[in-house]
Amino acid sequence: METQGWQKWSLIALALCFFTLVLLLPLFTVFYYALEQGLALFLTALQDPEALAAIWLTIKVSLIVLPINIFIGIVMAWAIAYFDFKGKSLLTALLDLPFSISPVVVGLMFLLLFGLDGLWGAWLTAHQIRFMFATPSIVIVTLFVTFPLIAKSLIPSMSAQGTSEEQAALILGASTWQLFWRVTLPKIKWALIYGVILSNARAMGEFGAVSVVSGHIRGLTNTIPLYVEISYNEYQFVAAFACASLLALIAVGTLGIQNVVRYVERKKAKGV
């Protein structure tokens, strides 16, 4: 037992050291340098017109991408977890494709499709549709790199829980919407929340693919990660660290909200 206790505390200490060095220390450093010269300068950096444009564009892209990801994720997870069909293995494998392709290559693929010299570039130009180096191109590449996250979060949960409750609801006369809202959604809500958090964090923090298709137009197509890079390269360190810390704060705050909601739900379930 003493040996097991020693092993347990050694593993806990190793895990804490790893998280401290790899996660907590870099996160603390970003906030430290962002606030090093005072809160007033930090707030001034965030109120810069280019920073505000980058923040708004990042939020706008996330607001567009997230509902699409939720819909596609639930549909794909439902199909894969609850049905058997030809091509199911292929569909499951394709969900991993965005994870295996470099984001820079993703941006290049869409540039070759929709760019001026791309496959559909001439048609878009002829119809005066601006796709590349604009918000639509940022949305589409962000969607490409994030859409599997919700489905991948839901599939294990839905597969493990099975379809017995859904079948019982159908026998009792439930409609499709009643089946989803009253039976399926309550079962998968925590997996869905987790997937939404991952998808939103990836959408707001995506750099490589967005960098290729955005054109780096100041005040128009720079998201927060692109603005951070530009500011840092131009030695505007306060502006760079301020926006970087804002991005980190959003991620930490989202995780905090998730834990608070889960805590309240557990309290309600226990009747406290």
mmCIF file of C-alpha atoms in Angstrom:
data_model
loop_
_atom_site.group_PDB
_atom_site.id
_atom_site.type_symbol
_atom_site.label_atom_id
_atom_site.label_comp_id
_atom_site.label_asym_id
_atom_site.label_seq_id
_atom_site.Cartn_x
_atom_site.Cartn_y
_atom_site.Cartn_z
ATOM 1 C CA MET A 1 0.000 0.000 0.000
ATOM 2 C CA GLU A 2 2.860 2.387 0.788
ATOM 3 C CA THR A 3 4.342 1.696 -2.627
ATOM 4 C CA GLN A 4 1.020 2.383 -4.283
ATOM 5 C CA GLY A 5 0.714 5.612 -2.301
ATOM 6 C CA TRP A 6 4.184 6.684 -3.401
ATOM 7 C CA GLN A 7 3.343 5.923 -7.018
ATOM 8 C CA LYS A 8 0.068 7.809 -6.794
ATOM 9 C CA TRP A 9 1.595 10.992 -5.401
ATOM 10 C CA SER A 10 4.516 10.787 -7.819
ATOM 11 C CA LEU A 11 2.136 10.621 -10.779
ATOM 12 C CA ILE A 12 0.036 13.481 -9.383
ATOM 13 C CA ALA A 13 3.172 15.592 -8.873
ATOM 14 C CA LEU A 14 4.376 14.796 -12.395
ATOM 15 C CA ALA A 15 1.001 15.759 -13.863
ATOM 16 C CA LEU A 16 0.930 19.029 -11.883
ATOM 17 C CA CYS A 17 4.471 19.906 -12.975
ATOM 18 C CA PHE A 18 3.594 19.217 -16.595
ATOM 19 C CA PHE A 19 0.446 21.346 -16.528
ATOM 20 C CA THR A 20 2.260 24.127 -14.684
ATOM 21 C CA LEU A 21 5.161 24.309 -17.134
ATOM 22 C CA VAL A 22 3.247 23.668 -20.354
ATOM 23 C CA LEU A 23 -0.130 25.291 -19.640
ATOM 24 C CA LEU A 24 -0.350 27.535 -16.588
ATOM 25 C CA LEU A 25 3.031 29.288 -16.797
ATOM 26 C CA PRO A 26 2.662 30.350 -20.464
ATOM 27 C CA LEU A 27 -0.914 31.451 -19.775
ATOM 28 C CA PHE A 28 0.194 33.511 -16.772
ATOM 29 C CA THR A 29 3.030 35.032 -18.837
ATOM 30 C CA VAL A 30 0.608 36.313 -21.481
ATOM 31 C CA PHE A 31 -1.538 38.070 -18.873
ATOM 32 C CA TYR A 32 1.552 39.395 -17.075
ATOM 33 C CA TYR A 33 3.025 41.082 -20.152
ATOM 34 C CA ALA A 34 -0.383 42.354 -21.239
ATOM 35 C CA LEU A 35 -0.862 44.158 -17.909
ATOM 36 C CA GLU A 36 2.811 44.955 -17.249
ATOM 37 C CA GLN A 37 2.454 48.596 -18.227
ATOM 38 C CA GLY A 38 -0.846 49.124 -16.469
ATOM 39 C CA LEU A 39 -4.541 48.483 -16.964
ATOM 40 C CA ALA A 40 -5.095 51.832 -18.714
ATOM 41 C CA LEU A 41 -2.661 51.019 -21.512
ATOM 42 C CA PHE A 42 -4.134 47.528 -21.748
ATOM 43 C CA LEU A 43 -7.647 48.927 -22.290
ATOM 44 C CA THR A 44 -6.338 51.545 -24.716
ATOM 45 C CA ALA A 45 -4.726 48.810 -26.812
ATOM 46 C CA LEU A 46 -8.024 46.933 -26.987
ATOM 47 C CA GLN A 47 -9.844 50.103 -28.095
ATOM 48 C CA ASP A 48 -7.592 50.612 -31.110
ATOM 49 C CA PRO A 49 -9.725 50.602 -34.301
ATOM 50 C CA GLU A 50 -7.745 47.738 -35.836
ATOM 51 C CA ALA A 51 -8.018 45.702 -32.627
ATOM 52 C CA LEU A 52 -11.766 46.326 -32.422
ATOM 53 C CA ALA A 53 -12.167 45.313 -36.074
ATOM 54 C CA ALA A 54 -10.207 42.092 -35.434
ATOM 55 C CA ILE A 55 -12.261 41.310 -32.323
ATOM 56 C CA TRP A 56 -15.563 41.917 -34.110
ATOM 57 C CA LEU A 57 -14.536 39.833 -37.135
ATOM 58 C CA THR A 58 -13.485 36.947 -34.882
ATOM 59 C CA ILE A 59 -16.795 37.060 -33.022
ATOM 60 C CA LYS A 60 -18.774 37.338 -36.266
ATOM 61 C CA VAL A 61 -17.041 34.342 -37.835
ATOM 62 C CA SER A 62 -17.626 32.293 -34.678
ATOM 63 C CA LEU A 63 -21.307 33.253 -34.583
ATOM 64 C CA ILE A 64 -21.695 32.116 -38.198
ATOM 65 C CA VAL A 65 -19.664 28.916 -37.891
ATOM 66 C CA LEU A 66 -20.940 27.650 -34.535
ATOM 67 C CA PRO A 67 -24.639 27.101 -35.443
ATOM 68 C CA ILE A 68 -23.596 25.343 -38.649
ATOM 69 C CA ASN A 69 -21.201 23.140 -36.691
ATOM 70 C CA ILE A 70 -23.895 22.276 -34.142
ATOM 71 C CA PHE A 71 -26.361 21.260 -36.854
ATOM 72 C CA ILE A 72 -23.831 19.286 -38.909
ATOM 73 C CA GLY A 73 -22.303 17.721 -35.794
ATOM 74 C CA ILE A 74 -25.634 16.469 -34.451
ATOM 75 C CA VAL A 75 -26.744 15.146 -37.859
ATOM 76 C CA MET A 76 -23.460 13.326 -38.471
ATOM 77 C CA ALA A 77 -23.297 11.930 -34.946
ATOM 78 C CA TRP A 78 -26.906 10.751 -35.146
ATOM 79 C CA ALA A 79 -26.301 9.027 -38.488
ATOM 80 C CA ILE A 80 -23.058 7.337 -37.420
ATOM 81 C CA ALA A 81 -24.138 6.347 -33.905
ATOM 82 C CA TYR A 82 -27.694 5.187 -34.603
ATOM 83 C CA PHE A 83 -27.688 3.766 -38.141
ATOM 84 C CA ASP A 84 -25.807 1.188 -40.177
ATOM 85 C CA PHE A 85 -25.318 1.999 -43.865
ATOM 86 C CA LYS A 86 -22.856 1.521 -46.688
ATOM 87 C CA GLY A 87 -20.030 4.007 -46.476
ATOM 88 C CA LYS A 88 -20.328 4.477 -42.717
ATOM 89 C CA SER A 89 -16.666 3.626 -42.176
ATOM 90 C CA LEU A 90 -15.674 6.052 -44.918
ATOM 91 C CA LEU A 91 -17.788 8.832 -43.396
ATOM 92 C CA THR A 92 -16.249 8.188 -39.978
ATOM 93 C CA ALA A 93 -12.766 8.297 -41.471
ATOM 94 C CA LEU A 94 -13.507 11.553 -43.307
ATOM 95 C CA LEU A 95 -14.307 13.202 -39.979
ATOM 96 C CA ASP A 96 -10.618 12.880 -39.099
ATOM 97 C CA LEU A 97 -9.462 14.470 -42.365
ATOM 98 C CA PRO A 98 -9.452 18.105 -41.138
ATOM 99 C CA PHE A 99 -7.253 17.013 -38.208
ATOM 100 C CA SER A 100 -4.663 15.394 -40.474
ATOM 101 C CA ILE A 101 -4.345 18.230 -43.013
ATOM 102 C CA SER A 102 -2.183 21.209 -42.115
ATOM 103 C CA PRO A 103 -4.274 24.386 -41.719
ATOM 104 C CA VAL A 104 -1.964 26.150 -44.161
ATOM 105 C CA VAL A 105 -2.733 23.463 -46.756
ATOM 106 C CA VAL A 106 -6.451 23.936 -46.038
ATOM 107 C CA GLY A 107 -6.138 27.621 -46.838
ATOM 108 C CA LEU A 108 -4.187 26.835 -49.999
ATOM 109 C CA MET A 109 -6.862 24.351 -51.134
ATOM 110 C CA PHE A 110 -9.589 26.968 -50.938
ATOM 111 C CA LEU A 111 -7.312 29.535 -52.563
ATOM 112 C CA LEU A 112 -6.898 27.151 -55.520
ATOM 113 C CA LEU A 113 -10.675 26.712 -55.667
ATOM 114 C CA PHE A 114 -11.918 30.270 -55.211
ATOM 115 C CA GLY A 115 -8.872 32.427 -55.945
ATOM 116 C CA LEU A 116 -8.610 34.654 -59.010
ATOM 117 C CA ASP A 117 -6.794 31.929 -60.949
ATOM 118 C CA GLY A 118 -8.639 29.106 -59.207
ATOM 119 C CA LEU A 119 -11.233 26.657 -60.445
ATOM 120 C CA TRP A 120 -14.204 28.916 -59.715
ATOM 121 C CA GLY A 121 -12.355 32.207 -59.462
ATOM 122 C CA ALA A 122 -13.261 33.454 -62.925
ATOM 123 C CA TRP A 123 -16.966 32.698 -62.370
ATOM 124 C CA LEU A 124 -16.976 34.550 -59.047
ATOM 125 C CA THR A 125 -15.229 37.535 -60.626
ATOM 126 C CA ALA A 126 -17.653 37.578 -63.555
ATOM 127 C CA HIS A 127 -20.590 37.685 -61.155
ATOM 128 C CA GLN A 128 -18.867 40.294 -58.958
ATOM 129 C CA ILE A 129 -18.837 37.983 -55.953
ATOM 130 C CA ARG A 130 -15.957 38.644 -53.608
ATOM 131 C CA PHE A 131 -15.081 35.423 -51.840
ATOM 132 C CA MET A 132 -11.333 35.318 -51.263
ATOM 133 C CA PHE A 133 -9.656 37.874 -48.991
ATOM 134 C CA ALA A 134 -13.040 38.572 -47.413
ATOM 135 C CA THR A 135 -15.261 37.255 -44.649
ATOM 136 C CA PRO A 136 -16.747 34.329 -46.680
ATOM 137 C CA SER A 137 -13.325 32.747 -47.221
ATOM 138 C CA ILE A 138 -12.508 33.068 -43.523
ATOM 139 C CA VAL A 139 -15.831 31.446 -42.626
ATOM 140 C CA ILE A 140 -15.394 28.504 -45.004
ATOM 141 C CA VAL A 141 -11.854 27.603 -43.890
ATOM 142 C CA THR A 142 -12.844 27.978 -40.238
ATOM 143 C CA LEU A 143 -15.791 25.695 -40.860
ATOM 144 C CA PHE A 144 -13.511 23.131 -42.512
ATOM 145 C CA VAL A 145 -11.106 22.898 -39.570
ATOM 146 C CA THR A 146 -13.801 22.900 -36.860
ATOM 147 C CA PHE A 147 -16.807 20.934 -38.118
ATOM 148 C CA PRO A 148 -15.672 17.468 -36.887
ATOM 149 C CA LEU A 149 -15.201 18.566 -33.271
ATOM 150 C CA ILE A 150 -18.849 18.462 -32.212
ATOM 151 C CA ALA A 151 -19.552 15.206 -34.067
ATOM 152 C CA LYS A 152 -16.453 13.578 -32.538
ATOM 153 C CA SER A 153 -17.630 14.653 -29.078
ATOM 154 C CA LEU A 154 -21.152 13.304 -29.576
ATOM 155 C CA ILE A 155 -20.518 9.949 -31.286
ATOM 156 C CA PRO A 156 -19.027 8.085 -28.267
ATOM 157 C CA SER A 157 -21.787 9.307 -25.940
ATOM 158 C CA MET A 158 -24.601 8.502 -28.360
ATOM 159 C CA SER A 159 -23.142 5.088 -29.243
ATOM 160 C CA ALA A 160 -22.738 4.133 -25.584
ATOM 161 C CA GLN A 161 -26.264 5.180 -24.584
ATOM 162 C CA GLY A 162 -27.953 3.363 -27.466
ATOM 163 C CA THR A 163 -31.401 3.982 -28.951
ATOM 164 C CA SER A 164 -33.692 2.219 -26.474
ATOM 165 C CA GLU A 165 -35.176 5.460 -25.112
ATOM 166 C CA GLU A 166 -35.739 6.843 -28.617
ATOM 167 C CA GLN A 167 -37.468 3.643 -29.686
ATOM 168 C CA ALA A 168 -39.713 3.774 -26.627
ATOM 169 C CA ALA A 169 -40.625 7.384 -27.407
ATOM 170 C CA LEU A 170 -41.475 6.494 -31.000
ATOM 171 C CA ILE A 171 -43.727 3.663 -29.800
ATOM 172 C CA LEU A 172 -45.515 6.131 -27.523
ATOM 173 C CA GLY A 173 -46.181 8.396 -30.495
ATOM 174 C CA ALA A 174 -43.501 11.058 -30.151
ATOM 175 C CA SER A 175 -42.806 13.197 -33.216
ATOM 176 C CA THR A 176 -39.301 13.719 -34.592
ATOM 177 C CA TRP A 177 -38.929 17.081 -32.859
ATOM 178 C CA GLN A 178 -40.273 15.743 -29.560
ATOM 179 C CA LEU A 179 -37.890 12.800 -29.858
ATOM 180 C CA PHE A 180 -34.925 15.111 -30.290
ATOM 181 C CA TRP A 181 -35.788 17.827 -27.743
ATOM 182 C CA ARG A 182 -37.152 15.618 -24.966
ATOM 183 C CA VAL A 183 -35.142 12.418 -25.324
ATOM 184 C CA THR A 184 -31.947 12.750 -27.333
ATOM 185 C CA LEU A 185 -30.848 16.273 -26.413
ATOM 186 C CA PRO A 186 -31.011 15.754 -22.613
ATOM 187 C CA LYS A 187 -28.861 12.633 -23.015
ATOM 188 C CA ILE A 188 -26.162 14.322 -25.078
ATOM 189 C CA LYS A 189 -26.200 17.843 -23.653
ATOM 190 C CA TRP A 190 -22.874 17.601 -21.780
ATOM 191 C CA ALA A 191 -21.092 16.044 -24.746
ATOM 192 C CA LEU A 192 -22.657 18.741 -26.937
ATOM 193 C CA ILE A 193 -21.517 21.531 -24.609
ATOM 194 C CA TYR A 194 -18.009 20.095 -24.582
ATOM 195 C CA GLY A 195 -17.978 19.920 -28.374
ATOM 196 C CA VAL A 196 -19.313 23.463 -28.680
ATOM 197 C CA ILE A 197 -16.554 24.744 -26.403
ATOM 198 C CA LEU A 198 -13.861 22.978 -28.417
ATOM 199 C CA SER A 199 -15.342 24.122 -31.716
ATOM 200 C CA ASN A 200 -15.704 27.734 -30.610
ATOM 201 C CA ALA A 201 -12.190 27.862 -29.152
ATOM 202 C CA ARG A 202 -10.719 26.443 -32.362
ATOM 203 C CA ALA A 203 -12.774 28.834 -34.503
ATOM 204 C CA MET A 204 -11.645 31.901 -32.579
ATOM 205 C CA GLY A 205 -8.032 30.793 -32.420
ATOM 206 C CA GLU A 206 -7.528 29.486 -35.970
ATOM 207 C CA PHE A 207 -4.472 31.047 -37.580
ATOM 208 C CA GLY A 208 -2.913 29.012 -40.407
ATOM 209 C CA ALA A 209 -5.882 28.551 -42.745
ATOM 210 C CA VAL A 210 -7.237 32.052 -42.087
ATOM 211 C CA SER A 211 -3.805 33.565 -42.720
ATOM 212 C CA VAL A 212 -3.732 32.143 -46.261
ATOM 213 C CA VAL A 213 -7.220 33.249 -47.348
ATOM 214 C CA SER A 214 -7.588 36.532 -45.460
ATOM 215 C CA GLY A 215 -5.144 38.687 -47.389
ATOM 216 C CA HIS A 216 -4.129 40.398 -44.113
ATOM 217 C CA ILE A 217 -6.156 43.499 -44.938
ATOM 218 C CA ARG A 218 -5.899 45.764 -41.904
ATOM 219 C CA GLY A 219 -9.201 46.569 -40.309
ATOM 220 C CA LEU A 220 -11.097 44.231 -42.640
ATOM 221 C CA THR A 221 -9.850 40.628 -42.727
ATOM 222 C CA ASN A 222 -7.516 40.351 -39.747
ATOM 223 C CA THR A 223 -8.900 38.158 -36.973
ATOM 224 C CA ILE A 224 -7.479 38.317 -33.448
ATOM 225 C CA PRO A 225 -4.695 35.738 -34.058
ATOM 226 C CA LEU A 226 -3.590 37.579 -37.228
ATOM 227 C CA TYR A 227 -3.705 40.923 -35.439
ATOM 228 C CA VAL A 228 -1.587 39.493 -32.620
ATOM 229 C CA GLU A 229 1.052 38.315 -35.101
ATOM 230 C CA ILE A 230 1.148 41.631 -36.967
ATOM 231 C CA SER A 231 1.337 43.658 -33.753
ATOM 232 C CA TYR A 232 4.102 41.486 -32.337
ATOM 233 C CA ASN A 233 6.151 41.678 -35.558
ATOM 234 C CA GLU A 234 5.797 45.468 -35.474
ATOM 235 C CA TYR A 235 7.007 45.540 -31.839
ATOM 236 C CA GLN A 236 3.629 46.659 -30.540
ATOM 237 C CA PHE A 237 3.910 44.259 -27.658
ATOM 238 C CA VAL A 238 1.155 45.683 -25.468
ATOM 239 C CA ALA A 239 -1.368 45.450 -28.308
ATOM 240 C CA ALA A 240 -0.239 41.917 -29.175
ATOM 241 C CA PHE A 241 -0.359 40.615 -25.612
ATOM 242 C CA ALA A 242 -3.612 42.450 -24.859
ATOM 243 C CA CYS A 243 -5.464 40.713 -27.702
ATOM 244 C CA ALA A 244 -3.728 37.413 -26.946
ATOM 245 C CA SER A 245 -4.826 37.630 -23.331
ATOM 246 C CA LEU A 246 -8.368 38.483 -24.445
ATOM 247 C CA LEU A 247 -8.444 35.330 -26.558
ATOM 248 C CA ALA A 248 -7.124 33.288 -23.631
ATOM 249 C CA LEU A 249 -9.612 34.921 -21.268
ATOM 250 C CA ILE A 250 -12.512 33.974 -23.533
ATOM 251 C CA ALA A 251 -11.354 30.358 -23.566
ATOM 252 C CA VAL A 252 -10.873 30.223 -19.789
ATOM 253 C CA GLY A 253 -14.196 31.962 -19.201
ATOM 254 C CA THR A 254 -16.016 29.527 -21.467
ATOM 255 C CA LEU A 255 -14.586 26.583 -19.546
ATOM 256 C CA GLY A 256 -15.547 28.269 -16.285
ATOM 257 C CA ILE A 257 -19.139 28.714 -17.449
ATOM 258 C CA GLN A 258 -19.253 25.048 -18.438
ATOM 259 C CA ASN A 259 -18.129 23.953 -14.974
ATOM 260 C CA VAL A 260 -20.593 26.280 -13.242
ATOM 261 C CA VAL A 261 -23.491 24.973 -15.347
ATOM 262 C CA ARG A 262 -22.438 21.390 -14.676
ATOM 263 C CA TYR A 263 -22.185 22.082 -10.927
ATOM 264 C CA VAL A 264 -25.665 23.637 -10.842
ATOM 265 C CA GLU A 265 -27.061 20.704 -12.822
ATOM 266 C CA ARG A 266 -25.558 18.211 -10.397
ATOM 267 C CA LYS A 267 -27.029 20.116 -7.455
ATOM 268 C CA LYS A 268 -30.460 20.039 -9.074
ATOM 269 C CA ALA A 269 -30.144 16.325 -9.792
ATOM 270 C CA LYS A 270 -29.364 15.672 -6.126
ATOM 271 C CA GLY A 271 -32.292 17.826 -5.056
ATOM 272 C CA VAL A 272 -30.120 20.260 -3.095
#
